[in-house]
CSV table of C-alpha atoms and ligand atoms in Angstrom, one decimal:
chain,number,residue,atom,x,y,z
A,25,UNK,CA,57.9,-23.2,92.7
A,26,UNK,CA,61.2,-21.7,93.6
A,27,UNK,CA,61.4,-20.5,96.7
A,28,UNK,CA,63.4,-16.9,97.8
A,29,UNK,CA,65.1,-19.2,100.3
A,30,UNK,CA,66.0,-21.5,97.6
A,31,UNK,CA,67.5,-19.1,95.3
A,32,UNK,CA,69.5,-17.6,97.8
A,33,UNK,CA,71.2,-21.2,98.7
A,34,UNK,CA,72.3,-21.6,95.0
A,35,UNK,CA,73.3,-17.9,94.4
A,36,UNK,CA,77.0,-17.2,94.5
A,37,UNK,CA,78.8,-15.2,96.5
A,38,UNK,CA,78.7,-11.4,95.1
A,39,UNK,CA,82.4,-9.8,95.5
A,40,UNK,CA,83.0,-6.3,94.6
A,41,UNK,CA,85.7,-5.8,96.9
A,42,UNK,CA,88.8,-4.3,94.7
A,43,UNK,CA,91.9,-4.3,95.9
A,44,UNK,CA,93.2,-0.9,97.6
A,45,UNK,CA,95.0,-2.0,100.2
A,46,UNK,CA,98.6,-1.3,98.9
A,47,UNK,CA,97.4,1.8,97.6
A,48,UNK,CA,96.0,3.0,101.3
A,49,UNK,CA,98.6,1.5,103.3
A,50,UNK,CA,101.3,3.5,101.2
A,51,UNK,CA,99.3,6.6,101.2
A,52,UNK,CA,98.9,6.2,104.8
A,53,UNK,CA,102.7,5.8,105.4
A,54,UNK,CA,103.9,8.6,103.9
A,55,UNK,CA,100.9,11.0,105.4
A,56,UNK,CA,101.8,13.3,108.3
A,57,UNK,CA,101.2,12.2,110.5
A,58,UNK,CA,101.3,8.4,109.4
A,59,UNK,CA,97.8,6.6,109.7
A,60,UNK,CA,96.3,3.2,108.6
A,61,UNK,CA,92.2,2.9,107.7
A,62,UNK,CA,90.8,0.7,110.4
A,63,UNK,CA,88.9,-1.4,108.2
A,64,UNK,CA,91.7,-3.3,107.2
A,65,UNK,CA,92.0,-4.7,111.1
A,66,UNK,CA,89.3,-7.4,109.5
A,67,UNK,CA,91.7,-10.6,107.9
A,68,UNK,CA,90.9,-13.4,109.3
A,69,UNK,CA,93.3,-13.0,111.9
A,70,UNK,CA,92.0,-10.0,112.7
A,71,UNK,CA,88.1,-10.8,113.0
A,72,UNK,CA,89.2,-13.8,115.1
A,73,UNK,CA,91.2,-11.3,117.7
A,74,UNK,CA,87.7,-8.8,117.6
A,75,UNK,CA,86.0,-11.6,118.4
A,76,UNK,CA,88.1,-11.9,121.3
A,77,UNK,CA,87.8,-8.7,122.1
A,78,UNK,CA,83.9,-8.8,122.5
A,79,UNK,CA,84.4,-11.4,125.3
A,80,UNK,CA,86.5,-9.1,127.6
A,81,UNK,CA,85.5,-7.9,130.6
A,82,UNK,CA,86.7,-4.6,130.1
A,83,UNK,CA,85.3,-4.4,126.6
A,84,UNK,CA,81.8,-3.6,127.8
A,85,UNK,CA,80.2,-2.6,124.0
A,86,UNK,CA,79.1,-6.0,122.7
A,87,UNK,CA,78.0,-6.9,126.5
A,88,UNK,CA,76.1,-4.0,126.8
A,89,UNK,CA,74.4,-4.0,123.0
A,90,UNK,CA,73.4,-7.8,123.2
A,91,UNK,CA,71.5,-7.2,126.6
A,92,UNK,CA,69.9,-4.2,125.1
A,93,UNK,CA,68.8,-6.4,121.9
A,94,UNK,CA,67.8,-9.0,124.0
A,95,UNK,CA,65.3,-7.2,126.1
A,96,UNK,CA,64.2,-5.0,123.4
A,97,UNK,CA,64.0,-7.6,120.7
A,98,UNK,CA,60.3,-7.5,120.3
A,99,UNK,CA,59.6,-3.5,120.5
A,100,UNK,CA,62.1,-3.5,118.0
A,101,UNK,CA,60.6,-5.9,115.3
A,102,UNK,CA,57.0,-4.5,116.5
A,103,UNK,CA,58.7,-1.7,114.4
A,104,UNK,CA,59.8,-3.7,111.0
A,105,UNK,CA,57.5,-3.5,108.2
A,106,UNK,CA,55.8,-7.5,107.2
A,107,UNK,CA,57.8,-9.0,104.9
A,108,UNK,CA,60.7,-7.1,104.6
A,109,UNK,CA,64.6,-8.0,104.3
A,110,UNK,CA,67.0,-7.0,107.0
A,111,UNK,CA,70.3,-5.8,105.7
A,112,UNK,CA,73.7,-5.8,108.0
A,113,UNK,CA,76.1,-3.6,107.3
A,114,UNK,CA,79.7,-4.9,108.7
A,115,UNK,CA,78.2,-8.2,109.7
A,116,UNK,CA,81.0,-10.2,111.0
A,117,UNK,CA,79.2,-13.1,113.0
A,118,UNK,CA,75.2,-12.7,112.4
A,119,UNK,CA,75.2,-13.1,116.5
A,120,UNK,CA,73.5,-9.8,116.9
A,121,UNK,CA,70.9,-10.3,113.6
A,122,UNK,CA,70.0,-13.8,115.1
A,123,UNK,CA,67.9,-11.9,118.2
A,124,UNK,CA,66.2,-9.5,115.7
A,125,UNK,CA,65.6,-12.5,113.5
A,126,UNK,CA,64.3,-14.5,116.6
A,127,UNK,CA,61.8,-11.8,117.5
A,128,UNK,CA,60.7,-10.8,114.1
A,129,UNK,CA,59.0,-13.3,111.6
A,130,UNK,CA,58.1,-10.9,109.3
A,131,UNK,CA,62.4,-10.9,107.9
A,132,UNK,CA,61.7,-13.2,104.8
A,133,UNK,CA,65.9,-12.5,103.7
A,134,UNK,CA,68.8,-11.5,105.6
A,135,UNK,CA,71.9,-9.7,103.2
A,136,UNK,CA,75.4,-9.4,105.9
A,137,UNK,CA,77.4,-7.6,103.9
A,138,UNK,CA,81.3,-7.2,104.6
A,139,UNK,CA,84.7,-6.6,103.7
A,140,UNK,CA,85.6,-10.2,104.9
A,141,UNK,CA,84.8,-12.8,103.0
A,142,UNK,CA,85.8,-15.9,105.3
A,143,UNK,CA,83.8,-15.3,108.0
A,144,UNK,CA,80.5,-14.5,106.2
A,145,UNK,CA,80.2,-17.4,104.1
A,146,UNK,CA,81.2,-19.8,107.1
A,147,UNK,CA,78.1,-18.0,109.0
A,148,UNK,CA,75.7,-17.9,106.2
A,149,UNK,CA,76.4,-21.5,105.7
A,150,UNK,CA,74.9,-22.0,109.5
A,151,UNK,CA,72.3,-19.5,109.7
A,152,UNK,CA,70.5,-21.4,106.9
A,153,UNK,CA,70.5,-24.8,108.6
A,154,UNK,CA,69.7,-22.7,111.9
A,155,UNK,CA,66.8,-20.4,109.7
A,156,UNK,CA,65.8,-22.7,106.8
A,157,UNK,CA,63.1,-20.3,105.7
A,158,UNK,CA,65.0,-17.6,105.1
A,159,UNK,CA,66.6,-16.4,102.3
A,160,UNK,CA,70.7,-15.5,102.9
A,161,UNK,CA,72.8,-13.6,100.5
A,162,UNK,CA,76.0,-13.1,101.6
A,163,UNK,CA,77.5,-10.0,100.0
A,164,UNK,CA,81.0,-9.6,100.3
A,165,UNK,CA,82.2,-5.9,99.6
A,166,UNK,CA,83.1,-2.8,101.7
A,167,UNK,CA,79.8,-1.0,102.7
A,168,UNK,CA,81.2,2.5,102.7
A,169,UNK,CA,81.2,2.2,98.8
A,170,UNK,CA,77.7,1.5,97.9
A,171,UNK,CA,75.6,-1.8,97.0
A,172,UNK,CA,72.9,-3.4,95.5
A,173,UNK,CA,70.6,-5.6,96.5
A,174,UNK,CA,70.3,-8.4,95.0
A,175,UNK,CA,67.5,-8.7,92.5
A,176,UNK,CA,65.2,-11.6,93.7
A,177,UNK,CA,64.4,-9.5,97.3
A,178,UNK,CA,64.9,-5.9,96.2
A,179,UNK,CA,61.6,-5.3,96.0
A,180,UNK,CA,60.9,-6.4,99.3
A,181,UNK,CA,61.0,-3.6,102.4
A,182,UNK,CA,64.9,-3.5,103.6
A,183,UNK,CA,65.3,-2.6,107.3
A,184,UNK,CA,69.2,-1.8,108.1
A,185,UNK,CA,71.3,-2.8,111.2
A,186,UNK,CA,74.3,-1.7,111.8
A,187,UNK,CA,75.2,-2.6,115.2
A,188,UNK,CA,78.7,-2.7,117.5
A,189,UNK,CA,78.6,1.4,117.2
A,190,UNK,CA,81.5,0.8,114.0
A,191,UNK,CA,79.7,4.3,113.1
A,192,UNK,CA,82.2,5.3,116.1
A,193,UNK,CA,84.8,4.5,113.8
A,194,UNK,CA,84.0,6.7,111.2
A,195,UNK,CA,85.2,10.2,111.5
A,196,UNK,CA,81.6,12.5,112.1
A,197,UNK,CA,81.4,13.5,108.5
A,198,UNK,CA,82.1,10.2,107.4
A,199,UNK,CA,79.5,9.1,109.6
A,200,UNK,CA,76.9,11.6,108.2
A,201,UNK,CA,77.9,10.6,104.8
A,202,UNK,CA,77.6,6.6,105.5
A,203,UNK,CA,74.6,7.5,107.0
A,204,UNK,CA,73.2,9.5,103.8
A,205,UNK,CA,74.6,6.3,101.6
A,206,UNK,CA,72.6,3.6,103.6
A,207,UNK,CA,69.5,6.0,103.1
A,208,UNK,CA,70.2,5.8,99.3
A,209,UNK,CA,70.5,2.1,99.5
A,210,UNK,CA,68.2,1.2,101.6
A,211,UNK,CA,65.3,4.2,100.2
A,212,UNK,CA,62.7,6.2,101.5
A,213,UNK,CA,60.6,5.0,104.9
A,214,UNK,CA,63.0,2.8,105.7
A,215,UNK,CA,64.4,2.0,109.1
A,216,UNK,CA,68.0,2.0,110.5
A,217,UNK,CA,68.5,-0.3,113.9
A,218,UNK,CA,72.0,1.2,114.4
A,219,UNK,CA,74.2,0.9,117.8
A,220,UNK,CA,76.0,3.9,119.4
A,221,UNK,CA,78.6,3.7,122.2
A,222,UNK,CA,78.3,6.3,124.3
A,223,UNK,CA,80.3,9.2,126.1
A,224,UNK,CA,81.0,8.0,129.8
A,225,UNK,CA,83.8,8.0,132.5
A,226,UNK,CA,87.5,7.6,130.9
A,227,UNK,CA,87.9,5.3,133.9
A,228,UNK,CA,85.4,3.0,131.9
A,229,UNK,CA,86.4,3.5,128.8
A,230,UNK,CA,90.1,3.6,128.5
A,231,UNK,CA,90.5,-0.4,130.0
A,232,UNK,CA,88.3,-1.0,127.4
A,233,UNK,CA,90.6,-0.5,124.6
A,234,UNK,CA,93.7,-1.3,127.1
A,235,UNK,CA,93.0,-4.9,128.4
A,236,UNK,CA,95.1,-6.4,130.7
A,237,UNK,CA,95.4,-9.6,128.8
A,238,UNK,CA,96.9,-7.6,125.7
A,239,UNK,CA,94.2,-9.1,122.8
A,240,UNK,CA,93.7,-5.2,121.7
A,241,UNK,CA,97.0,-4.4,121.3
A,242,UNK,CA,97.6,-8.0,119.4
A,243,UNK,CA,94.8,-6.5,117.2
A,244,UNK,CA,96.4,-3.6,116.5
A,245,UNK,CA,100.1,-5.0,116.1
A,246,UNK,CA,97.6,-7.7,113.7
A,247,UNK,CA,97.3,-4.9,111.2
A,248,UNK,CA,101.7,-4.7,110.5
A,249,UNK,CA,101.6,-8.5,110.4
A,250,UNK,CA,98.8,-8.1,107.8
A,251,UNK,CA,100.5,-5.9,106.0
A,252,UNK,CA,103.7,-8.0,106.1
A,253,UNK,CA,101.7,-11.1,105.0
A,254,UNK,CA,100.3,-9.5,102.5
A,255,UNK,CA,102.4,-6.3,101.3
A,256,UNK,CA,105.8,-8.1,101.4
A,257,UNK,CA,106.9,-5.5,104.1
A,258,UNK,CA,109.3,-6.3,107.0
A,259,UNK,CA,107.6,-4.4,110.3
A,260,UNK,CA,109.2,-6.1,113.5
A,261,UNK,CA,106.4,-6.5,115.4
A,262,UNK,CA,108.5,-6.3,118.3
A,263,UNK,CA,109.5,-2.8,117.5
A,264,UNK,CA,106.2,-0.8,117.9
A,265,UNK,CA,103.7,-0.3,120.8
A,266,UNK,CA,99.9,-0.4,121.4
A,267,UNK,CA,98.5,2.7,122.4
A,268,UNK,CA,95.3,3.4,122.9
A,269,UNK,CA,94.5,7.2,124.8
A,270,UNK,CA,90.5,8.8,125.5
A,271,UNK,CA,90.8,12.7,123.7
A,272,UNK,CA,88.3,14.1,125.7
A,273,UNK,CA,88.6,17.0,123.3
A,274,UNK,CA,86.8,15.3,120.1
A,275,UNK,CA,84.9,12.3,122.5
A,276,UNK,CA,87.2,9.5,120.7
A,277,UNK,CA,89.2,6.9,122.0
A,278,UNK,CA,92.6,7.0,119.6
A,279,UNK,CA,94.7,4.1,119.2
A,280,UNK,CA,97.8,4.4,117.7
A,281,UNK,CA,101.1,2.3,117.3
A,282,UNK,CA,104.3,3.7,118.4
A,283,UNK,CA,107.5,3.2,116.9
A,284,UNK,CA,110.0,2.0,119.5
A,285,UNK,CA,113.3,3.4,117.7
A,286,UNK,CA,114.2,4.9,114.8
A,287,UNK,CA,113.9,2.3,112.1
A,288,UNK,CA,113.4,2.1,108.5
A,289,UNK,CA,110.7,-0.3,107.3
A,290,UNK,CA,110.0,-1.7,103.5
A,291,UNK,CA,106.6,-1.6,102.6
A,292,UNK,CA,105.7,-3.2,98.8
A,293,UNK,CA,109.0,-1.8,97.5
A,294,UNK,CA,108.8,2.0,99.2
A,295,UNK,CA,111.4,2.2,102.5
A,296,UNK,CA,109.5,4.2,105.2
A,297,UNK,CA,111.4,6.0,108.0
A,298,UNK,CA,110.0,6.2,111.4
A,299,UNK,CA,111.5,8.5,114.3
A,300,UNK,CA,111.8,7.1,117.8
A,301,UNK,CA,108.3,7.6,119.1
A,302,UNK,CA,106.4,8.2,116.0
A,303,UNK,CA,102.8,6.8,115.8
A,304,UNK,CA,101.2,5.3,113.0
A,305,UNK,CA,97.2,6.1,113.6
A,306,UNK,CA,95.5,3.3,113.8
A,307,UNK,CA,91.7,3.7,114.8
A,308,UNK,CA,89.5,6.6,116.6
A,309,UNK,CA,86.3,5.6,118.6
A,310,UNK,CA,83.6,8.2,118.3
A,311,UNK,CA,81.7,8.1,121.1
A,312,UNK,CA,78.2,10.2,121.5
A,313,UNK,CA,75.5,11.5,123.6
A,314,UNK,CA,72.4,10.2,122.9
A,315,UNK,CA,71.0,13.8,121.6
A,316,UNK,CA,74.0,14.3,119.8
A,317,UNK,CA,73.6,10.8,117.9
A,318,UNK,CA,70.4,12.2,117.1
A,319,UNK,CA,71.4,15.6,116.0
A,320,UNK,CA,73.8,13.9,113.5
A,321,UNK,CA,71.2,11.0,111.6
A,322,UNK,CA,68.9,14.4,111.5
A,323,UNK,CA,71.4,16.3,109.8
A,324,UNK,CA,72.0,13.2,106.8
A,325,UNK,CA,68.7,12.4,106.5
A,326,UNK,CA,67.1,10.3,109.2
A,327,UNK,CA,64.7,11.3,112.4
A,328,UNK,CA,64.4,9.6,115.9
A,329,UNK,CA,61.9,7.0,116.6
A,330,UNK,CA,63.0,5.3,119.4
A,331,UNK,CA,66.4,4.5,121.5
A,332,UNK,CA,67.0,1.9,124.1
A,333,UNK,CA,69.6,2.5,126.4
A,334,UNK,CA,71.4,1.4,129.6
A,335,UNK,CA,73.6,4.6,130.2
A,336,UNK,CA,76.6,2.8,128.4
A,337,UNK,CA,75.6,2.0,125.0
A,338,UNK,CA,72.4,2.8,123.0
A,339,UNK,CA,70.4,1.4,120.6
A,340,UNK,CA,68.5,4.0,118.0
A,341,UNK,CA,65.9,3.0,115.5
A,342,UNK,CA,65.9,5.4,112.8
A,343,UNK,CA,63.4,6.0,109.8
A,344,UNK,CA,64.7,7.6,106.6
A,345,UNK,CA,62.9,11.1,106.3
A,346,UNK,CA,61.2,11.5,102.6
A,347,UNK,CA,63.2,13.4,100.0
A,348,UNK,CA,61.1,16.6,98.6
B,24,AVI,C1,84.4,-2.2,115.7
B,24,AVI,N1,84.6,-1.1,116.6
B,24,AVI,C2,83.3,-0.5,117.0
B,24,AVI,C3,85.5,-1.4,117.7
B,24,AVI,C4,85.5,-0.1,118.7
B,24,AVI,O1,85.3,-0.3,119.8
B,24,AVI,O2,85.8,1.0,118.2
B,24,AVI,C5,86.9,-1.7,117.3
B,24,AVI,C6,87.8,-1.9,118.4
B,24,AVI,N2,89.0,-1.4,118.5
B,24,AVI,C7,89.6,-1.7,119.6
B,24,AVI,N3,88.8,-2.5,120.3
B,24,AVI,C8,87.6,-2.6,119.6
């Protein structure tokens, strides 16, 4: 008999990324003010510099979430229903899925899905020969848009994780709304291990997203090389400027490039004029009170059954209310 596990290792990879990326950057350009979508930090180049990232010492998120995980691994699984499948939104390195897979034998398939391709195929390749019983399919596609899952588990119980609080990086509606999508996906019952960053000291969190040794401002210059590789453009690099500010205002950290002259910049055929000082808006960071976190997976769709938290960063476990 064929095995889930079995069928999963043969499977191909599913891709249903298309292409918008000249489309946004232009739109983005010529917007006022400018702005870039943050998902498109993740190329290769610019997983690799996130990963970097995570091992700051200012950047206290991943730090802070993986301790959480780690203690709470096993009230967390107590939680998952037998047998289910445990779906990642945003995966990246299966790092963070690899404790809740530790702690719960009940997860007979695991489905990271993500915008970028390279890195989750080199880590499903390893979490098979590290898991061999359980079932990986890789699904390569941008998770704001809506998936499937794949036929031989979709009938099993899907438990969601979305960790590293990227929910931060949605705008709050956005966040509601991805929030209403993974209850679609995912159905009724189910449960929504999701990690929130949350409001604290700018003194904290402004060095986090300002290190000294410059990796989050090569990530954000990472996005004009990108868009230069990939968009024939011709950004100097040299010519702009991380900045990265806490607006107390709407709890977000902003970052933003600045331009630093006036320059004129070709971009997939389109010239794009920048004044001296001009930012292109890169990335906000929502952060969130605990209550408030709550208030908003109430309002899409979700209610509270437990959070773990160490006053920095929390951990909620969410179940998706019943639709009447
Ligand atoms: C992925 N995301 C939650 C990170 C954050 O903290 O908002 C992205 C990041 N941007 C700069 N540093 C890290």
């Amino acid at each position: 008999m064929t095995t889930v596990a079995q069928t999963a290792l043969r499977a191909a990879p599913i891709t249903d990324t298309s292409s918008q990326f000249a489309a946004d950057v232009i739109a983005g350009l010529t917007a006022k003010p400018k702005r870039l979508p943050p998902k498109y930090f993740y190329d290769l180049a610019g997983s690799a510099l996130f990963e970097r990232i995570t091992q700051l010492p200012e950047y206290y998120p991943t730090r802070c979430e993986l301790a959480l995980l780690r203690e709470n691994a096993p009230a967390i699984a107590s939680l998952f229903p037998p047998t289910c499948v445990l779906v990642e939104f945003g995966a990246g390195s299966s790092k963070k899925a690899r404790i809740l897979l530790g702690a719960a034998a009940t997860v007979e398939a695991y489905v990271p899905v993500d915008i970028s391709g390279d890195f989750l195929q080199q880590d499903a390749a390893q979490l098979r020969r590290d898991f061999p019983r359980l079932a990986v399919y890789p699904i390569v596609a941008d998770f704001t848009q809506g998936f499937g899952i794949p036929a031989p588990i979709a009938k099993l119980p899907p438990v969601g994780f979305f960790p590293g609080s990227t929910i931060g990086n949605f705008e709050p509606h956005e966040a509601a709304r991805f929030l209403r999508h993974a209850g679609d996906t995912l159905g009724e019952r189910a449960l929504l291990v999701i990690g929130v960053d949350l409001i604290k000291d700018p003194a904290i969190l402004c060095p986090a997203y300002n290190d000294a040794e410059g990796v989050t401002a090569k990530f954000n210059l990472n996005l004009l090389a990108r868009i230069n590789r990939e968009l024939s453009a011709n950004f100097d690099l040299a010519a702009f400027e991380h900045h990265a500010c806490y607006n107390r205002i709407h709890n977000r950290i902003e970052m933003h490039l600045a331009s630093l002259k006036r320059q004129k910049v070709r971009v997939n055929g389109k010239t794009i004029g920048f004044r001296l000082g001009e930012t292109i808006h890169t990335e906000n960071s929502y952060k969130y009170t605990i209550e408030g976190f709550k208030a908003l997976a109430q309002g899409a769709g979700w209610s509270s059954l437990s959070v773990w938290s160490d006053g920095r960063f929390s951990v909620h476990a969410i179940q998706r209310m019943e639709v009447r």
